[in-house]
Amino acid sequence: MESKRFAVPRAEDMRALGAVVARRMRGGEVILLSGPLGAGKTTFAQGFGAGLGIDELIVSPTFTIARELTGTFADGRPARLIHVDAYRLGGVDYAPGQDSVDRLLDELESLGLDEELEDVDERAVVLMEWGEQMAAALADERLDVVLERPAERHGTADGAALTSDGVRYATLTGVGARWDGFLDDFDFDPRR
């Protein structure tokens, strides 16, 4: 697995990074976005949508769990973006003998998302926020996008607290054969 890490100083840079990634999609991909609250997951998703030519406002689908939007791949083919927010999935109400992965898979099945993730349509891309806790159960082949936001020292014994100020970092990691070579010529410089 190859990874690349990029500094992303402003919200517009996070959108630009999302757009650059989206323009490299061909269909059938799964992208998992992870990071703490306020790290830029939805901002990245907005840029990703713009990179697919989606005109609709992209917001975090926390209460709807998933939204389907239409756009266009870079080669002009129609594209479907399935934007999922997994924050509320995989709760703590387990049936006897059920583990968290089984619970998650049951929830995904009840929403019809299990099939989307197992065999992504070649005209679609799945972009999932908060998918890190279930990555192995969701997709053997995926692009992991881990967003970090800075911590600020407050002079307390607790150490550092997350802050909304400062540079974010995005680490892209291709998992599985589909992503071999994806990052070889991938470059992002927010100053350009």
Coordinates of N, CA and C in Angstrom, one line a residue:
M1 N 0.8 -1.2 0.0 CA 0.0 0.0 0.0 C 0.9 1.2 0.0
E2 N 0.6 2.1 -0.9 CA 1.3 3.3 -1.0 C 0.4 4.4 -0.5
S3 N 1.1 5.4 0.2 CA 0.4 6.5 0.8 C 1.0 7.8 0.4
K4 N 0.3 8.9 0.3 CA 0.8 10.2 0.1 C 0.1 11.1 1.0
R5 N 0.8 12.1 1.6 CA 0.3 13.0 2.6 C 0.4 14.4 2.1
F6 N -0.6 15.2 2.2 CA -0.6 16.6 1.7 C -1.1 17.5 2.8
A7 N -0.4 18.7 2.8 CA -0.9 19.8 3.7 C -2.1 20.5 2.9
V8 N -3.1 20.8 3.7 CA -4.3 21.4 3.1 C -4.7 22.6 4.0
P9 N -4.1 23.8 3.7 CA -4.3 24.9 4.6 C -5.7 25.5 4.8
R10 N -6.5 25.5 3.7 CA -7.7 26.2 3.8 C -8.9 25.3 3.3
A11 N -10.1 25.7 3.6 CA -11.3 25.0 3.1 C -11.3 24.9 1.6
E12 N -11.0 25.9 0.9 CA -11.0 25.9 -0.6 C -9.9 24.9 -1.1
D13 N -8.9 24.7 -0.4 CA -7.8 23.7 -0.7 C -8.4 22.3 -0.5
M14 N -9.1 22.1 0.5 CA -9.7 20.8 0.7 C -10.7 20.5 -0.4
R15 N -11.5 21.5 -0.8 CA -12.4 21.2 -1.9 C -11.6 20.9 -3.2
A16 N -10.5 21.7 -3.4 CA -9.7 21.4 -4.6 C -9.1 20.0 -4.6
L17 N -8.7 19.6 -3.4 CA -8.1 18.2 -3.4 C -9.2 17.2 -3.7
G18 N -10.4 17.4 -3.2 CA -11.5 16.5 -3.5 C -11.8 16.5 -5.0
A19 N -11.8 17.6 -5.6 CA -12.0 17.7 -7.1 C -10.9 17.0 -7.9
V20 N -9.7 17.1 -7.4 CA -8.6 16.5 -8.1 C -8.8 14.9 -8.1
V21 N -9.1 14.4 -6.9 CA -9.3 13.0 -6.7 C -10.5 12.6 -7.6
A22 N -11.6 13.3 -7.6 CA -12.8 13.0 -8.4 C -12.5 12.9 -9.9
R23 N -11.7 13.8 -10.4 CA -11.4 13.8 -11.8 C -10.6 12.5 -12.2
R24 N -10.1 11.8 -11.3 CA -9.3 10.6 -11.6 C -10.2 9.3 -11.5
M25 N -11.4 9.5 -11.1 CA -12.3 8.3 -10.9 C -12.8 7.8 -12.3
R26 N -13.0 6.5 -12.4 CA -13.5 5.9 -13.6 C -14.8 5.2 -13.5
G27 N -15.2 5.0 -12.2 CA -16.4 4.2 -11.9 C -16.1 2.9 -11.2
G28 N -16.9 2.6 -10.2 CA -16.7 1.4 -9.5 C -15.8 1.5 -8.2
E29 N -15.4 2.8 -7.9 CA -14.5 3.0 -6.7 C -15.3 3.2 -5.4
V30 N -14.6 2.9 -4.3 CA -15.1 3.2 -3.0 C -14.0 4.0 -2.3
I31 N -14.4 5.2 -1.8 CA -13.5 6.1 -1.1 C -14.1 6.2 0.3
L32 N -13.2 6.0 1.3 CA -13.6 6.1 2.7 C -12.9 7.4 3.3
L33 N -13.7 8.3 3.8 CA -13.2 9.5 4.4 C -13.2 9.3 5.9
S34 N -12.1 9.6 6.6 CA -12.1 9.5 8.1 C -11.4 10.7 8.6
G35 N -11.6 10.9 9.9 CA -11.0 12.0 10.6 C -12.0 12.6 11.7
P36 N -11.5 13.4 12.6 CA -12.4 13.9 13.7 C -13.4 14.9 13.1
L37 N -14.3 15.2 14.0 CA -15.3 16.2 13.6 C -14.5 17.5 13.2
G38 N -15.0 18.1 12.1 CA -14.3 19.4 11.7 C -13.0 19.2 10.9
A39 N -12.7 18.0 10.6 CA -11.4 17.8 9.9 C -11.5 18.1 8.4
G40 N -12.8 18.2 7.9 CA -12.9 18.5 6.5 C -13.5 17.5 5.6
K41 N -14.2 16.5 6.2 CA -14.7 15.4 5.4 C -15.8 15.9 4.4
T42 N -16.8 16.6 4.9 CA -17.8 17.1 4.0 C -17.3 18.2 3.1
T43 N -16.3 19.0 3.5 CA -15.7 19.9 2.5 C -15.0 19.2 1.4
F44 N -14.3 18.1 1.7 CA -13.7 17.2 0.7 C -14.8 16.7 -0.2
A45 N -15.9 16.2 0.4 CA -17.0 15.7 -0.4 C -17.6 16.7 -1.4
Q46 N -17.6 18.0 -0.9 CA -18.1 19.1 -1.8 C -17.2 19.2 -3.0
G47 N -15.9 19.2 -2.8 CA -15.0 19.3 -3.9 C -15.0 18.1 -4.8
F48 N -15.2 16.9 -4.2 CA -15.3 15.7 -5.0 C -16.6 15.8 -5.9
G49 N -17.7 16.2 -5.3 CA -18.9 16.4 -6.1 C -18.7 17.4 -7.3
A50 N -18.0 18.5 -7.0 CA -17.7 19.5 -8.0 C -16.8 18.9 -9.1
G51 N -15.9 18.0 -8.7 CA -15.0 17.4 -9.7 C -15.7 16.4 -10.6
L52 N -16.9 15.9 -10.1 CA -17.8 15.1 -10.9 C -18.9 15.9 -11.7
G53 N -18.8 17.2 -11.5 CA -19.7 18.1 -12.2 C -21.1 18.1 -11.6
I54 N -21.2 17.8 -10.3 CA -22.5 17.8 -9.6 C -22.8 19.2 -9.2
D55 N -24.0 19.7 -9.6 CA -24.4 21.0 -9.3 C -25.1 21.1 -7.9
E56 N -25.7 20.0 -7.4 CA -26.4 20.1 -6.2 C -25.5 20.3 -5.0
L57 N -26.1 21.0 -4.0 CA -25.4 21.2 -2.8 C -25.0 19.9 -2.1
I58 N -23.8 19.7 -1.7 CA -23.4 18.5 -1.0 C -23.2 18.9 0.5
V59 N -24.1 18.2 1.3 CA -24.0 18.4 2.7 C -23.8 17.0 3.3
S60 N -23.4 17.0 4.6 CA -23.3 15.7 5.2 C -24.6 15.0 5.3
P61 N -24.8 13.8 4.8 CA -26.1 13.1 4.9 C -26.3 12.4 6.2
T62 N -26.0 13.0 7.3 CA -26.0 12.3 8.6 C -27.4 11.7 8.9
F63 N -28.5 12.5 8.6 CA -29.8 12.0 9.0 C -30.5 11.2 7.9
T64 N -30.0 11.3 6.7 CA -30.5 10.4 5.6 C -29.6 9.2 5.4
I65 N -28.5 9.2 6.0 CA -27.5 8.1 5.8 C -26.8 8.1 4.5
A66 N -27.6 8.2 3.4 CA -27.0 8.1 2.0 C -27.8 9.0 1.1
R67 N -27.1 9.6 0.2 CA -27.7 10.4 -0.9 C -27.1 10.0 -2.2
E68 N -27.9 10.0 -3.2 CA -27.4 9.6 -4.6 C -27.5 10.9 -5.4
L69 N -26.4 11.3 -6.1 CA -26.3 12.5 -6.9 C -25.8 12.1 -8.3
T70 N -26.1 12.8 -9.3 CA -25.7 12.5 -10.6 C -24.7 13.6 -11.1
G71 N -23.7 13.1 -11.9 CA -22.7 14.0 -12.4 C -22.1 13.4 -13.7
T72 N -20.9 13.7 -13.9 CA -20.2 13.2 -15.1 C -18.7 12.9 -14.8
F73 N -18.2 11.8 -15.2 CA -16.8 11.4 -15.1 C -16.0 12.3 -16.0
A74 N -14.7 12.4 -15.8 CA -13.8 13.2 -16.6 C -13.9 12.9 -18.1
D75 N -14.2 11.6 -18.4 CA -14.3 11.2 -19.8 C -15.7 11.5 -20.5
G76 N -16.6 12.1 -19.7 CA -17.9 12.5 -20.3 C -19.0 11.5 -20.0
R77 N -18.7 10.3 -19.4 CA -19.7 9.3 -19.1 C -20.5 9.8 -17.9
P78 N -21.8 9.5 -17.9 CA -22.6 9.8 -16.7 C -22.1 9.1 -15.4
A79 N -22.1 9.8 -14.3 CA -21.6 9.3 -13.1 C -22.7 9.4 -12.0
R80 N -22.7 8.4 -11.1 CA -23.6 8.5 -9.9 C -22.6 8.5 -8.7
L81 N -22.8 9.5 -7.8 CA -22.1 9.6 -6.6 C -23.0 9.1 -5.5
I82 N -22.6 8.1 -4.8 CA -23.4 7.6 -3.6 C -22.6 8.1 -2.4
H83 N -23.2 9.2 -1.8 CA -22.5 9.8 -0.6 C -23.1 9.3 0.7
V84 N -22.3 8.6 1.5 CA -22.8 7.9 2.7 C -22.2 8.5 3.9
D85 N -23.0 8.7 4.9 CA -22.4 9.1 6.2 C -22.7 8.0 7.2
A86 N -21.6 7.3 7.6 CA -21.8 6.1 8.4 C -21.7 6.4 9.9
Y87 N -21.7 7.7 10.2 CA -21.5 8.1 11.7 C -22.5 7.3 12.6
R88 N -23.7 7.2 12.2 CA -24.8 6.6 13.0 C -24.9 5.1 12.8
L89 N -24.1 4.5 11.9 CA -24.2 3.1 11.7 C -23.4 2.3 12.7
G90 N -23.7 1.0 12.9 CA -22.9 0.2 13.8 C -23.1 0.6 15.2
G91 N -24.3 0.9 15.6 CA -24.6 1.3 17.0 C -24.2 0.3 18.0
V92 N -24.7 0.4 19.2 CA -24.3 -0.5 20.3 C -25.4 -1.5 20.7
D93 N -26.6 -1.5 20.0 CA -27.6 -2.4 20.3 C -27.5 -3.7 19.5
Y94 N -26.7 -4.6 20.1 CA -26.4 -5.8 19.4 C -27.3 -6.9 19.8
A95 N -27.6 -7.8 18.9 CA -28.4 -9.0 19.2 C -27.4 -10.0 19.9
P96 N -27.9 -11.0 20.7 CA -27.0 -11.9 21.4 C -26.1 -12.6 20.4
G97 N -24.8 -12.6 20.7 CA -23.8 -13.2 19.8 C -23.4 -12.4 18.6
Q98 N -24.0 -11.2 18.4 CA -23.7 -10.4 17.3 C -22.5 -9.5 17.6
D99 N -21.5 -9.4 16.7 CA -20.4 -8.5 16.9 C -20.7 -7.2 16.1
S100 N -19.8 -6.2 16.2 CA -20.0 -4.9 15.5 C -20.0 -5.0 14.0
V101 N -19.2 -5.9 13.4 CA -19.2 -6.0 12.0 C -20.5 -6.6 11.5
D102 N -21.0 -7.7 12.2 CA -22.3 -8.2 11.8 C -23.4 -7.2 11.9
R103 N -23.4 -6.5 13.0 CA -24.4 -5.4 13.2 C -24.3 -4.4 12.0
L104 N -23.1 -4.0 11.7 CA -23.0 -3.0 10.6 C -23.5 -3.6 9.3
L105 N -23.1 -4.8 9.0 CA -23.6 -5.4 7.7 C -25.1 -5.6 7.7
D106 N -25.7 -5.9 8.8 CA -27.2 -5.9 8.9 C -27.8 -4.6 8.6
E107 N -27.2 -3.5 9.2 CA -27.7 -2.2 8.9 C -27.5 -1.8 7.5
L108 N -26.3 -2.1 6.9 CA -26.1 -1.7 5.5 C -27.1 -2.5 4.6
E109 N -27.4 -3.8 4.9 CA -28.3 -4.5 4.1 C -29.7 -3.9 4.2
S110 N -30.1 -3.5 5.4 CA -31.5 -3.0 5.5 C -31.6 -1.6 4.8
L111 N -30.5 -1.0 4.6 CA -30.5 0.3 3.8 C -30.3 0.1 2.3
G112 N -29.9 -1.2 1.9 CA -29.6 -1.5 0.5 C -28.2 -1.1 0.1
L113 N -27.4 -0.7 1.1 CA -26.0 -0.3 0.8 C -25.0 -1.4 0.7
D114 N -25.4 -2.6 1.2 CA -24.4 -3.7 1.2 C -24.0 -4.1 -0.2
E115 N -25.0 -4.2 -1.1 CA -24.7 -4.5 -2.5 C -23.9 -3.4 -3.2
E116 N -24.3 -2.2 -2.9 CA -23.5 -1.1 -3.5 C -22.0 -1.2 -3.1
L117 N -21.7 -1.6 -1.9 CA -20.3 -1.6 -1.5 C -19.6 -2.9 -1.9
E118 N -20.4 -4.0 -2.0 CA -19.8 -5.2 -2.4 C -19.4 -5.2 -3.9
D119 N -20.3 -4.7 -4.7 CA -20.0 -4.7 -6.2 C -20.5 -3.3 -6.7
V120 N -19.6 -2.3 -6.6 CA -20.0 -1.0 -7.0 C -20.2 -0.9 -8.5
D121 N -21.3 -0.4 -8.9 CA -21.6 -0.2 -10.3 C -20.5 0.6 -11.0
E122 N -20.2 0.2 -12.2 CA -19.1 0.9 -13.0 C -19.4 2.3 -13.4
R123 N -20.7 2.7 -13.1 CA -21.1 4.1 -13.4 C -21.2 4.9 -12.1
A124 N -20.7 4.3 -11.0 CA -20.9 4.9 -9.7 C -19.6 5.0 -8.9
V125 N -19.6 5.9 -7.9 CA -18.5 6.0 -7.0 C -19.2 6.1 -5.6
V126 N -18.7 5.3 -4.6 CA -19.2 5.4 -3.3 C -18.2 6.3 -2.5
L127 N -18.7 7.3 -1.9 CA -17.9 8.2 -1.0 C -18.5 8.1 0.4
M128 N -17.8 7.5 1.3 CA -18.3 7.2 2.7 C -17.6 8.0 3.7
E129 N -18.3 8.9 4.4 CA -17.7 9.6 5.6 C -17.9 8.7 6.8
W130 N -16.9 8.7 7.7 CA -16.9 7.9 9.0 C -16.9 6.4 8.7
G131 N -16.2 6.0 7.7 CA -16.2 4.6 7.4 C -15.0 3.8 7.9
E132 N -14.1 4.5 8.6 CA -12.9 3.9 9.1 C -13.1 2.7 10.0
Q133 N -14.1 2.8 10.9 CA -14.2 1.7 11.9 C -14.7 0.4 11.2
M134 N -15.1 0.5 9.9 CA -15.7 -0.7 9.3 C -15.0 -0.9 7.9
A135 N -13.9 -0.4 7.7 CA -13.2 -0.4 6.4 C -13.1 -1.9 5.9
A136 N -12.6 -2.8 6.7 CA -12.3 -4.1 6.2 C -13.6 -4.8 5.9
A137 N -14.7 -4.5 6.6 CA -16.0 -5.2 6.3 C -16.6 -4.6 5.1
L138 N -16.3 -3.4 4.7 CA -17.0 -2.7 3.6 C -16.4 -3.0 2.2
A139 N -15.1 -2.8 2.1 CA -14.5 -2.9 0.8 C -13.1 -3.3 0.8
D140 N -12.8 -4.5 0.1 CA -11.4 -4.9 0.1 C -10.5 -4.0 -0.7
E141 N -11.1 -3.3 -1.7 CA -10.4 -2.3 -2.5 C -11.0 -1.0 -2.3
R142 N -10.2 0.0 -1.9 CA -10.8 1.3 -1.6 C -9.6 2.3 -1.5
L143 N -10.0 3.6 -1.6 CA -9.1 4.7 -1.3 C -9.4 5.2 0.0
D144 N -8.5 5.1 1.0 CA -8.7 5.7 2.3 C -8.1 7.1 2.3
V145 N -9.0 8.0 2.7 CA -8.6 9.4 2.8 C -8.7 9.8 4.2
V146 N -7.6 9.9 4.9 CA -7.6 10.2 6.4 C -7.2 11.7 6.5
L147 N -8.2 12.4 7.1 CA -8.0 13.9 7.3 C -7.6 14.1 8.8
E148 N -6.6 15.0 9.0 CA -6.2 15.3 10.3 C -6.4 16.8 10.5
R149 N -6.7 17.2 11.7 CA -6.8 18.6 12.0 C -5.8 18.9 13.2
P150 N -5.3 20.1 13.3 CA -4.3 20.4 14.3 C -4.9 20.3 15.8
A151 N -4.0 20.0 16.7 CA -4.3 20.1 18.1 C -3.6 21.3 18.7
E152 N -4.2 22.0 19.6 CA -3.7 23.2 20.2 C -3.5 22.9 21.7
R153 N -2.3 23.3 22.2 CA -2.1 23.1 23.7 C -2.8 24.2 24.4
H154 N -3.5 23.8 25.5 CA -4.2 24.7 26.3 C -3.6 24.8 27.7
G155 N -2.4 24.3 27.9 CA -1.8 24.4 29.2 C -2.4 23.6 30.3
T156 N -3.2 22.6 29.9 CA -3.8 21.8 30.9 C -3.1 20.4 31.0
A157 N -3.4 19.7 32.1 CA -2.8 18.4 32.2 C -3.3 17.4 31.1
D158 N -4.5 17.7 30.6 CA -5.1 16.9 29.5 C -4.3 16.9 28.2
G159 N -3.4 17.9 28.1 CA -2.6 18.0 26.8 C -3.3 18.8 25.8
A160 N -3.6 18.3 24.6 CA -4.0 19.1 23.5 C -5.5 18.8 23.2
A161 N -6.1 19.9 22.6 CA -7.5 19.8 22.2 C -7.5 20.1 20.7
L162 N -8.4 19.5 20.0 CA -8.6 19.9 18.6 C -9.0 21.3 18.4
T163 N -8.6 21.9 17.4 CA -8.9 23.3 17.1 C -9.4 23.4 15.6
S164 N -10.2 24.5 15.4 CA -10.7 24.7 14.0 C -9.7 25.5 13.2
D165 N -8.6 26.0 13.8 CA -7.6 26.8 13.2 C -6.5 25.9 12.7
G166 N -5.8 26.4 11.7 CA -4.5 25.7 11.3 C -4.7 24.8 10.1
V167 N -3.5 24.3 9.7 CA -3.5 23.5 8.5 C -4.0 22.0 8.8
R168 N -4.8 21.5 7.9 CA -5.2 20.2 7.9 C -4.2 19.3 7.1
Y169 N -4.2 18.0 7.3 CA -3.4 17.1 6.5 C -4.3 16.0 5.9
A170 N -4.1 15.6 4.7 CA -4.8 14.6 4.1 C -3.9 13.5 3.6
T171 N -4.1 12.3 4.1 CA -3.3 11.1 3.7 C -4.1 10.2 2.9
L172 N -3.7 10.0 1.6 CA -4.4 9.1 0.7 C -3.7 7.8 0.6
T173 N -4.4 6.7 0.8 CA -3.8 5.3 0.7 C -4.7 4.4 -0.1
G174 N -4.1 3.9 -1.2 CA -4.9 3.0 -2.0 C -4.7 1.6 -1.5
V175 N -5.9 0.9 -1.3 CA -5.9 -0.4 -0.7 C -6.5 -1.4 -1.8
G176 N -5.7 -2.4 -2.2 CA -6.2 -3.3 -3.2 C -5.6 -3.1 -4.5
A177 N -5.7 -4.1 -5.4 CA -5.1 -4.0 -6.7 C -5.7 -2.9 -7.6
R178 N -6.9 -2.6 -7.4 CA -7.6 -1.5 -8.2 C -6.8 -0.2 -8.1
W179 N -6.2 0.0 -7.0 CA -5.5 1.3 -6.7 C -4.0 1.2 -6.9
D180 N -3.5 0.1 -7.4 CA -2.1 0.0 -7.8 C -1.7 1.1 -8.8
G181 N -0.7 1.9 -8.4 CA -0.3 3.0 -9.3 C -1.1 4.3 -9.3
F182 N -2.2 4.3 -8.6 CA -3.1 5.5 -8.5 C -2.3 6.7 -8.0
L183 N -1.5 6.5 -7.0 CA -0.8 7.6 -6.4 C 0.6 7.9 -7.0
D184 N 1.0 7.0 -8.0 CA 2.3 7.2 -8.6 C 2.5 8.6 -9.1
D185 N 1.6 9.1 -9.9 CA 1.7 10.4 -10.5 C 0.8 11.4 -9.9
F186 N 0.2 11.1 -8.7 CA -0.8 12.0 -8.1 C 0.0 13.1 -7.3
D187 N -0.3 14.3 -7.7 CA 0.3 15.4 -7.0 C -0.7 16.5 -6.7
F188 N -0.6 17.1 -5.6 CA -1.5 18.2 -5.2 C -0.7 19.2 -4.5
D189 N -0.8 20.4 -4.9 CA -0.1 21.5 -4.3 C -1.1 22.7 -4.2
P190 N -1.6 23.0 -3.0 CA -2.7 24.0 -2.9 C -2.2 25.4 -3.3
R191 N -0.9 25.6 -3.5 CA -0.5 26.9 -3.9 C -0.6 27.2 -5.4
R192 N -0.9 26.1 -6.1 CA -1.1 26.3 -7.6 C -2.4 26.8 -7.9

